[in-house]
mmCIF file of C-alpha atoms in Angstrom:
data_model
loop_
_atom_site.group_PDB
_atom_site.id
_atom_site.type_symbol
_atom_site.label_atom_id
_atom_site.label_comp_id
_atom_site.label_asym_id
_atom_site.label_seq_id
_atom_site.Cartn_x
_atom_site.Cartn_y
_atom_site.Cartn_z
ATOM 1 C CA UNK N 1 11.190 10.419 12.718
ATOM 2 C CA UNK N 2 10.071 8.361 9.705
ATOM 3 C CA UNK N 3 8.039 9.969 6.921
ATOM 4 C CA UNK N 4 7.113 10.031 3.238
ATOM 5 C CA UNK N 5 9.155 13.114 2.343
ATOM 6 C CA UNK N 6 12.288 14.745 3.739
ATOM 7 C CA UNK N 7 11.666 17.097 6.660
ATOM 8 C CA UNK N 8 11.572 20.792 5.725
ATOM 9 C CA UNK N 9 14.934 22.555 5.914
ATOM 10 C CA UNK N 10 15.748 23.512 9.501
ATOM 11 C CA UNK N 11 13.325 20.977 10.990
ATOM 12 C CA UNK N 12 14.196 17.818 12.882
ATOM 13 C CA UNK N 13 15.479 15.360 10.244
ATOM 14 C CA UNK N 14 13.662 12.229 9.205
ATOM 15 C CA UNK N 15 14.383 8.973 7.462
ATOM 16 C CA UNK N 16 11.896 9.024 4.622
ATOM 17 C CA UNK N 17 10.538 6.704 1.969
ATOM 18 C CA UNK N 18 9.244 8.037 -1.349
ATOM 19 C CA UNK N 19 5.694 6.731 -1.016
ATOM 20 C CA UNK N 20 4.759 8.173 -4.395
ATOM 21 C CA UNK N 21 7.392 5.939 -6.025
ATOM 22 C CA UNK N 22 6.197 2.962 -3.981
ATOM 23 C CA UNK N 23 2.616 3.610 -5.119
ATOM 24 C CA UNK N 24 3.746 4.003 -8.725
ATOM 25 C CA UNK N 25 5.426 0.599 -8.549
ATOM 26 C CA UNK N 26 2.398 -1.227 -7.129
ATOM 27 C CA UNK N 27 -0.334 0.497 -9.151
ATOM 28 C CA UNK N 28 1.710 0.228 -12.374
ATOM 29 C CA UNK N 29 2.239 -3.485 -11.746
ATOM 30 C CA UNK N 30 -1.529 -3.982 -11.504
ATOM 31 C CA UNK N 31 -2.120 -1.848 -14.608
ATOM 32 C CA UNK N 32 0.474 -3.902 -16.511
ATOM 33 C CA UNK N 33 -1.498 -7.028 -15.594
ATOM 34 C CA UNK N 34 -4.517 -5.414 -17.291
ATOM 35 C CA UNK N 35 -6.420 -3.994 -14.304
ATOM 36 C CA UNK N 36 -8.355 -0.854 -15.178
ATOM 37 C CA UNK N 37 -10.608 -0.604 -12.083
ATOM 38 C CA UNK N 38 -8.467 -0.373 -8.945
ATOM 39 C CA UNK N 39 -9.761 0.379 -5.451
ATOM 40 C CA UNK N 40 -7.323 1.676 -2.850
ATOM 41 C CA UNK N 41 -8.460 0.974 0.726
ATOM 42 C CA UNK N 42 -6.429 3.568 2.594
ATOM 43 C CA UNK N 43 -5.895 4.808 6.086
ATOM 44 C CA UNK N 44 -7.038 8.259 7.233
ATOM 45 C CA UNK N 45 -7.074 10.950 4.530
ATOM 46 C CA UNK N 46 -4.935 13.358 6.557
ATOM 47 C CA UNK N 47 -1.914 11.025 6.517
ATOM 48 C CA UNK N 48 0.829 12.049 4.111
ATOM 49 C CA UNK N 49 1.322 8.581 2.618
ATOM 50 C CA UNK N 50 -2.419 8.252 1.982
ATOM 51 C CA UNK N 51 -2.424 11.519 0.031
ATOM 52 C CA UNK N 52 0.686 10.613 -1.979
ATOM 53 C CA UNK N 53 -0.614 7.162 -2.901
ATOM 54 C CA UNK N 54 -4.057 8.532 -3.802
ATOM 55 C CA UNK N 55 -2.476 11.189 -6.049
ATOM 56 C CA UNK N 56 -0.557 8.504 -7.935
ATOM 57 C CA UNK N 57 -3.703 6.415 -8.465
ATOM 58 C CA UNK N 58 -5.752 9.434 -9.598
ATOM 59 C CA UNK N 59 -2.976 10.482 -12.006
ATOM 60 C CA UNK N 60 -3.312 7.105 -13.731
ATOM 61 C CA UNK N 61 -6.772 8.143 -14.993
ATOM 62 C CA UNK N 62 -5.049 9.535 -18.091
ATOM 63 C CA UNK N 63 -3.889 5.966 -18.768
ATOM 64 C CA UNK N 64 -7.444 4.614 -18.564
ATOM 65 C CA UNK N 65 -7.272 3.485 -14.933
ATOM 66 C CA UNK N 66 -10.423 4.112 -12.903
ATOM 67 C CA UNK N 67 -9.125 4.462 -9.368
ATOM 68 C CA UNK N 68 -11.235 4.830 -6.260
ATOM 69 C CA UNK N 69 -9.777 5.769 -2.876
ATOM 70 C CA UNK N 70 -11.703 4.765 0.237
ATOM 71 C CA UNK N 71 -10.281 6.051 3.521
ATOM 72 C CA UNK N 72 -10.604 4.005 6.710
ATOM 73 C CA UNK N 73 -9.230 3.782 10.234
ATOM 74 C CA UNK N 74 -6.813 0.908 9.374
ATOM 75 C CA UNK N 75 -8.992 -1.616 11.224
ATOM 76 C CA UNK N 76 -9.773 -5.077 9.845
ATOM 77 C CA UNK N 77 -13.470 -4.443 10.558
ATOM 78 C CA UNK N 78 -13.544 -1.326 8.391
ATOM 79 C CA UNK N 79 -11.464 -3.002 5.659
ATOM 80 C CA UNK N 80 -13.938 -5.899 5.670
ATOM 81 C CA UNK N 81 -16.935 -3.567 5.357
ATOM 82 C CA UNK N 82 -15.321 -1.614 2.501
ATOM 83 C CA UNK N 83 -14.370 -4.817 0.694
ATOM 84 C CA UNK N 84 -17.913 -6.180 1.007
ATOM 85 C CA UNK N 85 -19.280 -2.927 -0.403
ATOM 86 C CA UNK N 86 -16.755 -2.852 -3.271
ATOM 87 C CA UNK N 87 -17.419 -6.465 -4.253
ATOM 88 C CA UNK N 88 -21.210 -6.000 -4.082
ATOM 89 C CA UNK N 89 -21.327 -3.064 -6.481
ATOM 90 C CA UNK N 90 -22.302 -3.148 -10.127
ATOM 91 C CA UNK N 91 -18.890 -1.956 -11.359
ATOM 92 C CA UNK N 92 -16.623 -3.970 -9.106
ATOM 93 C CA UNK N 93 -12.892 -3.306 -9.001
ATOM 94 C CA UNK N 94 -10.699 -5.939 -10.597
ATOM 95 C CA UNK N 95 -7.983 -5.182 -8.028
ATOM 96 C CA UNK N 96 -8.041 -3.904 -4.451
ATOM 97 C CA UNK N 97 -4.933 -2.478 -2.783
ATOM 98 C CA UNK N 98 -4.829 -2.107 1.004
ATOM 99 C CA UNK N 99 -2.635 0.189 3.083
ATOM 100 C CA UNK N 100 -1.467 -2.694 5.257
ATOM 101 C CA UNK N 101 -1.359 -6.465 5.344
ATOM 102 C CA UNK N 102 -3.874 -6.828 8.197
ATOM 103 C CA UNK N 103 -6.474 -4.987 6.127
ATOM 104 C CA UNK N 104 -5.529 -7.079 3.075
ATOM 105 C CA UNK N 105 -6.026 -10.326 4.998
ATOM 106 C CA UNK N 106 -9.437 -9.069 6.176
ATOM 107 C CA UNK N 107 -10.317 -8.162 2.572
ATOM 108 C CA UNK N 108 -9.168 -11.556 1.316
ATOM 109 C CA UNK N 109 -11.362 -13.292 3.869
ATOM 110 C CA UNK N 110 -14.420 -11.256 2.819
ATOM 111 C CA UNK N 111 -13.771 -11.981 -0.866
ATOM 112 C CA UNK N 112 -13.572 -15.695 -0.092
ATOM 113 C CA UNK N 113 -16.737 -15.574 2.063
ATOM 114 C CA UNK N 114 -18.544 -13.882 -0.835
ATOM 115 C CA UNK N 115 -17.430 -16.617 -3.233
ATOM 116 C CA UNK N 116 -15.064 -14.329 -5.162
ATOM 117 C CA UNK N 117 -11.963 -16.201 -6.258
ATOM 118 C CA UNK N 118 -8.663 -14.439 -5.639
ATOM 119 C CA UNK N 119 -7.045 -13.618 -8.030
ATOM 120 C CA UNK N 120 -9.452 -14.794 -10.771
ATOM 121 C CA UNK N 121 -12.333 -12.504 -9.736
ATOM 122 C CA UNK N 122 -10.336 -9.841 -7.890
ATOM 123 C CA UNK N 123 -6.632 -9.311 -7.283
ATOM 124 C CA UNK N 124 -5.536 -8.239 -3.812
ATOM 125 C CA UNK N 125 -2.332 -6.424 -2.852
ATOM 126 C CA UNK N 126 -0.886 -4.559 0.120
ATOM 127 C CA UNK N 127 1.489 -1.661 0.698
ATOM 128 C CA UNK N 128 2.843 -3.516 3.749
ATOM 129 C CA UNK N 129 4.334 -6.957 3.896
ATOM 130 C CA UNK N 130 4.782 -9.320 6.804
ATOM 131 C CA UNK N 131 5.233 -13.018 7.348
ATOM 132 C CA UNK N 132 1.445 -13.482 7.398
ATOM 133 C CA UNK N 133 1.089 -12.135 3.833
ATOM 134 C CA UNK N 134 3.292 -14.938 2.570
ATOM 135 C CA UNK N 135 1.733 -17.685 4.690
ATOM 136 C CA UNK N 136 -1.966 -17.394 3.876
ATOM 137 C CA UNK N 137 -3.642 -18.914 0.841
ATOM 138 C CA UNK N 138 -3.411 -17.323 -1.606
ATOM 139 C CA UNK N 139 -0.317 -15.456 -0.504
ATOM 140 C CA UNK N 140 -0.662 -11.683 -0.876
ATOM 141 C CA UNK N 141 1.331 -9.521 -3.277
ATOM 142 C CA UNK N 142 2.937 -6.726 -1.266
ATOM 143 C CA UNK N 143 5.522 -3.996 -1.149
ATOM 144 C CA UNK N 144 8.296 -5.426 1.006
ATOM 145 C CA UNK N 145 10.273 -2.988 3.116
ATOM 146 C CA UNK N 146 13.385 -3.683 5.134
ATOM 147 C CA UNK N 147 12.055 -2.535 8.506
ATOM 148 C CA UNK N 148 15.272 -3.530 10.282
ATOM 149 C CA UNK N 149 17.386 -1.329 7.996
ATOM 150 C CA UNK N 150 14.821 1.476 8.280
ATOM 151 C CA UNK N 151 14.935 1.289 12.083
ATOM 152 C CA UNK N 152 18.721 1.163 12.069
ATOM 153 C CA UNK N 153 18.898 4.248 9.833
ATOM 154 C CA UNK N 154 16.447 6.127 12.075
ATOM 155 C CA UNK N 155 18.396 5.225 15.233
ATOM 156 C CA UNK N 156 21.714 6.209 13.609
ATOM 157 C CA UNK N 157 20.298 9.542 12.433
ATOM 158 C CA UNK N 158 18.891 10.216 15.917
ATOM 159 C CA UNK N 159 22.267 9.542 17.543
ATOM 160 C CA UNK N 160 24.027 11.727 14.951
ATOM 161 C CA UNK N 161 21.454 14.475 15.563
ATOM 162 C CA UNK N 162 22.065 14.375 19.323
ATOM 163 C CA UNK N 163 25.827 14.678 18.839
ATOM 164 C CA UNK N 164 25.637 17.352 16.109
ATOM 165 C CA UNK N 165 23.577 19.811 18.097
ATOM 166 C CA UNK N 166 22.125 21.300 14.915
ATOM 167 C CA UNK N 167 19.560 19.869 12.573
ATOM 168 C CA UNK N 168 21.060 17.440 10.087
ATOM 169 C CA UNK N 169 19.594 16.772 6.652
ATOM 170 C CA UNK N 170 16.992 14.039 6.297
ATOM 171 C CA UNK N 171 18.038 10.684 4.850
ATOM 172 C CA UNK N 172 16.184 8.555 2.337
ATOM 173 C CA UNK N 173 15.398 5.098 3.697
ATOM 174 C CA UNK N 174 15.485 1.814 1.809
ATOM 175 C CA UNK N 175 12.993 1.683 -1.047
ATOM 176 C CA UNK N 176 10.383 -1.070 -0.679
ATOM 177 C CA UNK N 177 10.344 -3.663 -3.451
ATOM 178 C CA UNK N 178 7.451 -5.461 -5.072
ATOM 179 C CA UNK N 179 6.946 -9.046 -3.950
ATOM 180 C CA UNK N 180 4.491 -10.556 -6.442
ATOM 181 C CA UNK N 181 2.594 -13.510 -5.016
ATOM 182 C CA UNK N 182 -0.477 -15.623 -5.764
ATOM 183 C CA UNK N 183 -3.109 -12.951 -4.991
ATOM 184 C CA UNK N 184 -2.554 -11.003 -8.210
ATOM 185 C CA UNK N 185 -3.082 -12.000 -11.829
ATOM 186 C CA UNK N 186 -4.567 -10.484 -14.979
ATOM 187 C CA UNK N 187 -8.308 -9.824 -14.608
ATOM 188 C CA UNK N 188 -10.546 -12.594 -15.939
ATOM 189 C CA UNK N 189 -11.655 -10.510 -18.954
ATOM 190 C CA UNK N 190 -7.999 -9.789 -19.854
ATOM 191 C CA UNK N 191 -6.837 -13.412 -19.480
#
């Protein structure tokens, strides 16, 4: 099992990633660039990583960051609709963070269709990275995770669990790292 926190004691173990730390890295990077209005286009609200990431963004309010969380179904269609709505509002975000790269690509396309320059008018980032995020123009800033190592750790833990016969402790997986690309820059007013 792969999760955002270790499994409770006595439960089947998991390989977990500290999604709150991942969110802190990405949202803090955008704040350091000067973004004060950040929209987070998330997956379903009941998912653990959505809650953890949203909590981190909301906690940044004390630092002057206005964060808005919009939950979706992970689809490009819903990400497109949310992006269009966000970029049509009076107080538009200066940065939009998506839960995955597919949603980010959909959001980038909408921004471009609306004549919003990325990153001059709006920065775009993703919590997931893939080859596509680095190939499109502009390339998308993302949190890069070693999915091969994560899968290897999960498989190893599963095999160890089968042999052990009792529940082993959970293991922390590799921490994703920030890959800053062309889609993020200081907001136009802060430049």
